Amino acid sequence: MTKIAFVARGSEGEEAQWLGVLRSALPEVSLLPCRDLDEASRHEIEVAIVANPDPAELRALPRLKWIHSLWAGVERLMAELDGSVPVVRLVDPELSRSMGEAVLAWTLYLQRDMPAYADQQRRKLWTQRPYRAPSECRLAILGTGEMGQAAAARLMAAGFPVTGWNRTPKGADFPVHSGPVGLSRVLEASDIVVCLLPLTAETRGLIDAKALSQMPHGASLINFARGPIVVAADLIDALDRGHLTHAVLDVFDQEPLPEASPLWSHPRITVLPHISATTNVHTAAAIVAGNIRRFLDTGDLPKTVDQTRGY
Ligand SMILES: NC(=O)c1ccc[n+]([C@@H]2O[C@H](COP(=O)([O-])OP(=O)(O)OC[C@H]3O[C@@H](n4cnc5c(N)ncnc54)[C@H](OP(=O)(O)O)[C@@H]3O)[C@@H](O)[C@H]2O)c1
């Protein structure tokens, strides 16, 4: 029986759940946690399924050909492995669907002024604020990949005009710009900016004071991608000055967000604990199993993460 390694740093409960679901989805292989592999078995392993793995455990597998991540965002893995082995990331329509749903939910939260009404309730204020229809609320999606496309579809179906920004201006049923000039154009013409970019050398710190100042007065930001893409101090400054109205943040430089972080109690910031799109173990396991089965049958590797671009 082919042996596949499972390498994860998580709770015992999470590991047991993943092992159970993956073993049901791939009954024809022997899926084993790294610690259960003896020296001879380590030399047999060509594929590992990983979730936040210890790179040392992967380096102890001398014949490893590729690894399948159970996560969509792989910047930490790419940095830790430094190109030593091809990485396949999770691309799951259910994950994209759930991200599209989250982007729509938090866009409606901002469009219908929910943060302001929650504040009014705390202050016992009965004030009806002006209504802004979806058609008057311009949305920007930064990063029109798997997540961005799913979010754009949900937003457009709800009546929001959407513009995208992407590395390549690939075809979509909404306008997509690229490059620094394109980014300025998109930011200047958006009431809500949604960040769905991968974290790479190019996107780290991309949303800084300059980018935030290009957004119209009163605009809002949703960051569901990775914390370090947005410069937190610059964001706080833009909110404090009243240039921006609100920010919904699901991702942070450090997670869990430290208790001392000023983001927790900022009146113009909504903090979420990295829940905008959570992996569904059943759909993810079926996709991982399909990719591994194809490799075992044909020797074909699924699409791997580009080592140079980092996503
Ligand atoms: N908060 C959560 O729960 C959660 C869940 C899942 C994913 N995420 C985050 O979402 C990110 C995106 O996921 P995905 O599956 O949509 O990834 P993806 O399919 O690889 O899409 C990324 C998109 O960003 C574009 N891009 C990359 N670098 C760029 C740059 N420098 N300038 C402009 N555009 C750039 C890419 O353009 P090209 O197509 O031209 O290359 C691509 O369209 C993940 O990396 C992860 O960090 C968060």
Tab-separated table of C-alpha atoms and ligand atoms in Angstrom:
chain	number	residue	atom	x	y	z
A	1	MET	CA	0.000	0.000	0.000
A	2	THR	CA	1.349	3.465	-0.907
A	3	LYS	CA	2.308	5.474	2.165
A	4	ILE	CA	1.425	9.179	2.394
A	5	ALA	CA	2.704	11.342	5.257
A	6	PHE	CA	0.498	13.719	7.235
A	7	VAL	CA	2.453	16.635	8.725
A	8	ALA	CA	0.641	19.210	10.842
A	9	ARG	CA	1.158	21.509	13.795
A	10	GLY	CA	-2.272	21.823	15.372
A	11	SER	CA	-4.306	20.415	18.207
A	12	GLU	CA	-4.614	16.645	18.648
A	13	GLY	CA	-8.354	16.931	18.003
A	14	GLU	CA	-7.831	18.710	14.673
A	15	GLU	CA	-5.225	16.157	13.598
A	16	ALA	CA	-7.494	13.247	14.480
A	17	GLN	CA	-10.385	14.817	12.548
A	18	TRP	CA	-8.268	15.417	9.430
A	19	LEU	CA	-6.762	11.912	9.569
A	20	GLY	CA	-10.220	10.343	9.874
A	21	VAL	CA	-11.767	12.296	6.987
A	22	LEU	CA	-8.715	11.979	4.706
A	23	ARG	CA	-8.433	8.214	5.342
A	24	SER	CA	-12.109	7.793	4.354
A	25	ALA	CA	-11.546	9.845	1.194
A	26	LEU	CA	-8.340	7.928	0.275
A	27	PRO	CA	-8.909	4.347	1.497
A	28	GLU	CA	-6.416	2.912	-1.030
A	29	VAL	CA	-3.373	4.546	0.670
A	30	SER	CA	-1.856	4.348	4.117
A	31	LEU	CA	-1.949	7.871	5.576
A	32	LEU	CA	0.409	8.183	8.540
A	33	PRO	CA	1.478	11.041	10.820
A	34	CYS	CA	5.214	11.656	10.418
A	35	ARG	CA	5.957	10.557	13.986
A	36	ASP	CA	4.565	7.071	13.172
A	37	LEU	CA	6.973	6.537	10.237
A	38	ASP	CA	10.037	4.372	10.833
A	39	GLU	CA	13.293	5.009	8.947
A	40	ALA	CA	12.415	2.622	6.066
A	41	SER	CA	8.940	4.166	5.649
A	42	ARG	CA	10.388	7.684	5.545
A	43	HIS	CA	12.333	6.646	2.431
A	44	GLU	CA	9.105	5.477	0.721
A	45	ILE	CA	7.203	8.773	1.074
A	46	GLU	CA	6.727	10.748	-2.168
A	47	VAL	CA	3.718	12.870	-1.126
A	48	ALA	CA	2.823	14.612	2.136
A	49	ILE	CA	-0.423	16.301	3.134
A	50	VAL	CA	0.362	19.287	5.339
A	51	ALA	CA	-1.272	21.902	7.552
A	52	ASN	CA	1.227	24.356	9.041
A	53	PRO	CA	3.966	21.680	9.036
A	54	ASP	CA	7.262	21.676	10.900
A	55	PRO	CA	9.753	22.009	7.972
A	56	ALA	CA	12.196	19.728	9.828
A	57	GLU	CA	9.674	16.874	9.583
A	58	LEU	CA	9.415	17.395	5.811
A	59	ARG	CA	13.205	17.535	5.440
A	60	ALA	CA	13.341	14.074	7.061
A	61	LEU	CA	11.524	12.625	4.000
A	62	PRO	CA	14.370	12.191	1.453
A	63	ARG	CA	12.230	11.057	-1.539
A	64	LEU	CA	9.466	13.655	-1.137
A	65	LYS	CA	8.247	14.779	-4.605
A	66	TRP	CA	5.517	17.288	-3.634
A	67	ILE	CA	3.292	18.370	-0.781
A	68	HIS	CA	-0.417	19.193	-0.685
A	69	SER	CA	-1.395	22.022	1.670
A	70	LEU	CA	-4.803	21.894	3.330
A	71	TRP	CA	-4.810	25.692	3.263
A	72	ALA	CA	-5.345	28.186	0.416
A	73	GLY	CA	-2.794	30.747	1.693
A	74	VAL	CA	0.714	29.238	1.632
A	75	GLU	CA	3.087	32.194	2.208
A	76	ARG	CA	4.524	30.749	5.445
A	77	LEU	CA	5.070	27.342	3.860
A	78	MET	CA	6.784	28.907	0.826
A	79	ALA	CA	9.086	30.944	3.072
A	80	GLU	CA	9.954	28.004	5.353
A	81	LEU	CA	10.551	25.499	2.542
A	82	ASP	CA	12.448	27.992	0.385
A	83	GLY	CA	11.786	26.184	-2.906
A	84	SER	CA	12.992	22.772	-1.707
A	85	VAL	CA	9.807	20.932	-2.787
A	86	PRO	CA	6.812	21.758	-5.063
A	87	VAL	CA	3.715	22.880	-3.134
A	88	VAL	CA	0.083	22.376	-4.163
A	89	ARG	CA	-2.341	24.651	-2.313
A	90	LEU	CA	-6.020	24.020	-1.593
A	91	VAL	CA	-8.363	25.326	-4.287
A	92	ASP	CA	-11.871	24.418	-3.145
A	93	PRO	CA	-15.072	25.891	-4.643
A	94	GLU	CA	-16.674	25.578	-1.183
A	95	LEU	CA	-13.928	27.773	0.314
A	96	SER	CA	-14.468	30.348	-2.465
A	97	ARG	CA	-18.242	30.196	-1.925
A	98	SER	CA	-17.802	30.810	1.768
A	99	MET	CA	-15.421	33.744	1.097
A	100	GLY	CA	-17.925	35.220	-1.390
A	101	GLU	CA	-20.629	34.959	1.273
A	102	ALA	CA	-18.393	36.654	3.875
A	103	VAL	CA	-17.460	39.510	1.543
A	104	LEU	CA	-21.139	40.086	0.735
A	105	ALA	CA	-22.143	39.918	4.426
A	106	TRP	CA	-19.553	42.465	5.584
A	107	THR	CA	-20.139	44.685	2.558
A	108	LEU	CA	-23.839	44.847	3.514
A	109	TYR	CA	-22.751	45.580	7.125
A	110	LEU	CA	-20.897	48.641	5.842
A	111	GLN	CA	-23.387	49.691	3.145
A	112	ARG	CA	-26.312	49.559	5.651
A	113	ASP	CA	-24.263	51.521	8.245
A	114	MET	CA	-24.450	48.797	10.882
A	115	PRO	CA	-21.371	49.977	12.853
A	116	ALA	CA	-22.946	53.445	13.180
A	117	TYR	CA	-26.355	52.064	14.225
A	118	ALA	CA	-24.701	49.799	16.833
A	119	ASP	CA	-22.945	52.874	18.222
A	120	GLN	CA	-26.207	54.853	18.216
A	121	GLN	CA	-27.925	52.078	20.172
A	122	ARG	CA	-25.165	52.143	22.812
A	123	ARG	CA	-25.773	55.907	23.118
A	124	LYS	CA	-29.629	55.546	22.983
A	125	LEU	CA	-29.752	57.754	19.878
A	126	TRP	CA	-32.790	57.512	17.568
A	127	THR	CA	-31.321	58.890	14.318
A	128	GLN	CA	-32.170	57.726	10.808
A	129	ARG	CA	-29.107	57.932	8.606
A	130	PRO	CA	-29.249	58.527	4.813
A	131	TYR	CA	-29.795	55.325	2.821
A	132	ARG	CA	-27.169	54.380	0.224
A	133	ALA	CA	-28.328	51.840	-2.387
A	134	PRO	CA	-25.900	49.108	-3.549
A	135	SER	CA	-25.793	50.771	-6.981
A	136	GLU	CA	-24.329	53.891	-5.293
A	137	CYS	CA	-21.680	51.950	-3.400
A	138	ARG	CA	-18.624	51.214	-5.560
A	139	LEU	CA	-16.675	48.077	-4.659
A	140	ALA	CA	-13.041	47.312	-5.415
A	141	ILE	CA	-11.648	43.789	-5.251
A	142	LEU	CA	-7.856	43.703	-4.929
A	143	GLY	CA	-6.794	40.264	-6.202
A	144	THR	CA	-9.303	38.731	-8.600
A	145	GLY	CA	-8.223	35.094	-8.149
A	146	GLU	CA	-10.311	32.209	-6.797
A	147	MET	CA	-11.558	34.207	-3.790
A	148	GLY	CA	-11.834	37.537	-5.602
A	149	GLN	CA	-13.892	36.141	-8.489
A	150	ALA	CA	-16.306	34.432	-6.080
A	151	ALA	CA	-16.676	37.657	-4.071
A	152	ALA	CA	-17.226	39.761	-7.199
A	153	ALA	CA	-19.984	37.420	-8.421
A	154	ARG	CA	-21.876	37.662	-5.100
A	155	LEU	CA	-21.475	41.456	-4.972
A	156	MET	CA	-22.631	42.024	-8.551
A	157	ALA	CA	-25.648	39.750	-8.017
A	158	ALA	CA	-26.553	41.979	-5.030
A	159	GLY	CA	-26.375	45.099	-7.218
A	160	PHE	CA	-22.930	46.510	-6.311
A	161	PRO	CA	-20.750	47.906	-9.126
A	162	VAL	CA	-17.406	46.060	-8.944
A	163	THR	CA	-13.947	46.942	-10.245
A	164	GLY	CA	-10.958	44.662	-9.816
A	165	TRP	CA	-7.202	45.045	-9.485
A	166	ASN	CA	-4.969	42.136	-10.412
A	167	ARG	CA	-1.398	41.355	-11.448
A	168	THR	CA	-2.605	40.405	-14.945
A	169	PRO	CA	-5.759	42.141	-16.243
A	170	LYS	CA	-7.389	38.789	-17.017
A	171	GLY	CA	-10.855	38.560	-18.530
A	172	ALA	CA	-13.767	38.966	-16.154
A	173	ASP	CA	-17.314	40.269	-16.412
A	174	PHE	CA	-16.258	43.429	-14.550
A	175	PRO	CA	-13.432	45.923	-15.291
A	176	VAL	CA	-10.013	44.771	-14.003
A	177	HIS	CA	-6.975	47.077	-13.804
A	178	SER	CA	-3.349	46.274	-13.085
A	179	GLY	CA	-0.058	47.909	-12.134
A	180	PRO	CA	0.519	50.900	-9.822
A	181	VAL	CA	-1.446	53.305	-12.042
A	182	GLY	CA	-4.332	50.841	-12.168
A	183	LEU	CA	-4.258	50.511	-8.370
A	184	SER	CA	-4.518	54.286	-7.891
A	185	ARG	CA	-7.386	54.423	-10.386
A	186	VAL	CA	-9.260	51.646	-8.573
A	187	LEU	CA	-8.672	53.043	-5.059
A	188	GLU	CA	-9.744	56.562	-6.084
A	189	ALA	CA	-13.076	55.307	-7.405
A	190	SER	CA	-14.151	52.922	-4.613
A	191	ASP	CA	-16.339	53.328	-1.547
A	192	ILE	CA	-15.403	49.905	-0.154
A	193	VAL	CA	-12.063	48.222	-0.900
A	194	VAL	CA	-11.842	44.452	-0.339
A	195	CYS	CA	-8.361	42.948	-0.096
A	196	LEU	CA	-8.094	39.342	-1.345
A	197	LEU	CA	-4.447	39.332	-2.444
A	198	PRO	CA	-1.908	36.682	-1.438
A	199	LEU	CA	0.884	37.837	0.887
A	200	THR	CA	4.063	38.101	-1.198
A	201	ALA	CA	7.153	40.329	-1.323
A	202	GLU	CA	5.154	42.606	-3.657
A	203	THR	CA	1.952	42.840	-1.620
A	204	ARG	CA	3.508	43.169	1.874
A	205	GLY	CA	2.703	46.722	3.058
A	206	LEU	CA	0.895	47.528	-0.217
A	207	ILE	CA	-2.009	49.218	1.582
A	208	ASP	CA	-0.006	51.955	3.294
A	209	ALA	CA	-0.619	55.644	4.041
A	210	LYS	CA	-0.277	56.557	0.354
A	211	ALA	CA	-2.754	53.899	-0.831
A	212	LEU	CA	-5.225	54.741	1.950
A	213	SER	CA	-5.031	58.464	1.102
A	214	GLN	CA	-6.044	57.621	-2.483
A	215	MET	CA	-9.336	56.167	-1.256
A	216	PRO	CA	-12.181	58.707	-1.224
A	217	HIS	CA	-13.043	60.480	2.057
A	218	GLY	CA	-15.537	58.261	3.933
A	219	ALA	CA	-14.511	55.006	2.227
A	220	SER	CA	-14.090	51.688	4.100
A	221	LEU	CA	-11.701	48.741	3.939
A	222	ILE	CA	-12.243	44.998	4.285
A	223	ASN	CA	-9.085	42.892	4.686
A	224	PHE	CA	-9.832	39.165	4.397
A	225	ALA	CA	-6.434	38.256	2.865
A	226	ARG	CA	-3.392	38.538	5.174
A	227	GLY	CA	-2.585	41.087	7.905
A	228	PRO	CA	0.815	42.362	6.691
A	229	ILE	CA	-0.657	43.546	3.353
A	230	VAL	CA	-2.165	46.474	5.284
A	231	VAL	CA	0.089	48.755	7.381
A	232	ALA	CA	-1.919	48.744	10.628
A	233	ALA	CA	-0.492	52.030	11.964
A	234	ASP	CA	-1.345	53.825	8.701
A	235	LEU	CA	-4.862	52.387	8.782
A	236	ILE	CA	-5.418	53.551	12.381
A	237	ASP	CA	-4.182	57.011	11.407
A	238	ALA	CA	-6.564	57.195	8.402
A	239	LEU	CA	-9.493	56.120	10.636
A	240	ASP	CA	-8.531	58.514	13.469
A	241	ARG	CA	-8.400	61.433	11.030
A	242	GLY	CA	-11.862	60.487	9.759
A	243	HIS	CA	-10.525	59.982	6.241
A	244	LEU	CA	-11.800	56.399	6.329
A	245	THR	CA	-15.119	55.448	7.967
A	246	HIS	CA	-14.539	51.835	9.006
A	247	ALA	CA	-12.325	48.775	8.565
A	248	VAL	CA	-13.349	45.122	8.868
A	249	LEU	CA	-10.262	43.029	9.617
A	250	ASP	CA	-10.196	39.218	9.675
A	251	VAL	CA	-6.418	38.837	9.449
A	252	PHE	CA	-3.537	40.365	11.420
A	253	ASP	CA	0.258	40.599	11.588
A	254	GLN	CA	0.088	38.333	14.632
A	255	GLU	CA	-2.718	35.810	15.206
A	256	PRO	CA	-4.443	35.454	17.610
A	257	LEU	CA	-4.486	39.264	17.811
A	258	PRO	CA	-2.542	40.168	21.018
A	259	GLU	CA	-4.652	41.520	23.865
A	260	ALA	CA	-2.613	44.757	23.877
A	261	SER	CA	-3.381	45.551	20.224
A	262	PRO	CA	-5.118	48.934	19.752
A	263	LEU	CA	-7.169	47.336	16.936
A	264	TRP	CA	-9.376	45.485	19.481
A	265	SER	CA	-10.950	48.598	20.934
A	266	HIS	CA	-10.815	51.021	18.009
A	267	PRO	CA	-14.366	52.350	17.488
A	268	ARG	CA	-13.986	52.287	13.704
A	269	ILE	CA	-12.578	48.769	13.447
A	270	THR	CA	-14.422	45.444	13.444
A	271	VAL	CA	-12.129	42.589	14.489
A	272	LEU	CA	-12.875	39.041	13.283
A	273	PRO	CA	-10.848	35.957	14.346
A	274	HIS	CA	-9.778	34.741	10.861
A	275	ILE	CA	-13.174	33.264	9.981
A	276	SER	CA	-14.061	34.784	6.626
A	277	ALA	CA	-13.517	31.473	4.803
A	278	THR	CA	-12.791	28.439	6.923
A	279	THR	CA	-11.764	25.119	5.416
A	280	ASN	CA	-14.537	22.536	5.156
A	281	VAL	CA	-12.744	19.280	6.029
A	282	HIS	CA	-15.082	17.138	3.908
A	283	THR	CA	-14.910	19.116	0.637
A	284	ALA	CA	-11.192	19.807	1.151
A	285	ALA	CA	-10.431	16.125	1.796
A	286	ALA	CA	-12.300	15.114	-1.380
A	287	ILE	CA	-10.208	17.580	-3.428
A	288	VAL	CA	-6.913	16.520	-1.855
A	289	ALA	CA	-7.831	12.850	-2.386
A	290	GLY	CA	-8.671	13.504	-6.058
A	291	ASN	CA	-5.331	15.242	-6.641
A	292	ILE	CA	-3.322	12.488	-4.943
A	293	ARG	CA	-5.240	9.690	-6.678
A	294	ARG	CA	-4.560	11.315	-10.085
A	295	PHE	CA	-0.852	11.550	-9.247
A	296	LEU	CA	-0.700	7.905	-8.166
A	297	ASP	CA	-2.567	6.790	-11.325
A	298	THR	CA	-0.809	8.972	-13.905
A	299	GLY	CA	2.274	10.550	-12.278
A	300	ASP	CA	0.811	14.006	-13.088
A	301	LEU	CA	1.327	16.697	-10.452
A	302	PRO	CA	-1.580	19.117	-9.859
A	303	LYS	CA	-0.906	22.844	-10.527
A	304	THR	CA	1.839	23.875	-8.108
A	305	VAL	CA	2.477	27.222	-6.434
A	306	ASP	CA	4.862	29.435	-8.446
A	307	GLN	CA	8.093	29.531	-6.380
A	308	THR	CA	9.183	32.917	-7.770
A	309	ARG	CA	5.851	34.730	-7.400
A	310	GLY	CA	5.154	33.051	-4.044
A	311	TYR	CA	1.486	32.184	-4.725
B	1	LIG	N1	-9.223	34.971	5.780
B	1	LIG	C1	-9.450	33.756	5.327
B	1	LIG	O1	-10.191	32.998	5.955
B	1	LIG	C2	-8.832	33.314	4.027
B	1	LIG	C3	-9.247	32.101	3.440
B	1	LIG	C4	-8.704	31.732	2.222
B	1	LIG	C5	-7.756	32.531	1.586
B	1	LIG	N2	-7.371	33.703	2.193
B	1	LIG	C6	-6.369	34.574	1.545
B	1	LIG	O2	-6.816	34.913	0.258
B	1	LIG	C7	-5.684	34.913	-0.619
B	1	LIG	C8	-6.147	34.771	-2.053
B	1	LIG	O3	-6.636	33.446	-2.251
B	1	LIG	P1	-7.017	32.926	-3.719
B	1	LIG	O4	-7.377	31.493	-3.571
B	1	LIG	O5	-7.985	33.850	-4.358
B	1	LIG	O6	-5.593	33.079	-4.453
B	1	LIG	P2	-5.333	33.126	-6.034
B	1	LIG	O7	-6.368	32.356	-6.770
B	1	LIG	O8	-3.886	32.782	-6.218
B	1	LIG	O9	-5.565	34.660	-6.385
B	1	LIG	C9	-4.682	35.660	-6.040
B	1	LIG	C10	-4.918	36.810	-7.009
B	1	LIG	O10	-4.116	37.923	-6.605
B	1	LIG	C11	-3.464	38.437	-7.745
B	1	LIG	N3	-2.176	39.005	-7.364
B	1	LIG	C12	-1.136	38.385	-6.775
B	1	LIG	N4	-0.106	39.226	-6.595
B	1	LIG	C13	-0.501	40.422	-7.086
B	1	LIG	C14	0.108	41.682	-7.191
B	1	LIG	N5	1.380	41.894	-6.774
B	1	LIG	N6	-0.593	42.692	-7.746
B	1	LIG	C15	-1.840	42.490	-8.199
B	1	LIG	N7	-2.488	41.307	-8.122
B	1	LIG	C16	-1.834	40.285	-7.570
B	1	LIG	C17	-3.265	37.257	-8.680
B	1	LIG	O11	-3.105	37.740	-10.009
B	1	LIG	P3	-2.740	36.780	-11.279
B	1	LIG	O12	-3.915	35.906	-11.508
B	1	LIG	O13	-2.521	37.696	-12.418
B	1	LIG	O14	-1.525	36.010	-10.896
B	1	LIG	C18	-4.527	36.424	-8.437
B	1	LIG	O15	-5.582	36.754	-9.298
B	1	LIG	C19	-4.847	33.734	-0.096
B	1	LIG	O16	-3.486	33.878	-0.488
B	1	LIG	C20	-5.024	33.849	1.398
B	1	LIG	O17	-4.000	34.653	1.929
B	1	LIG	C21	-7.881	34.110	3.378
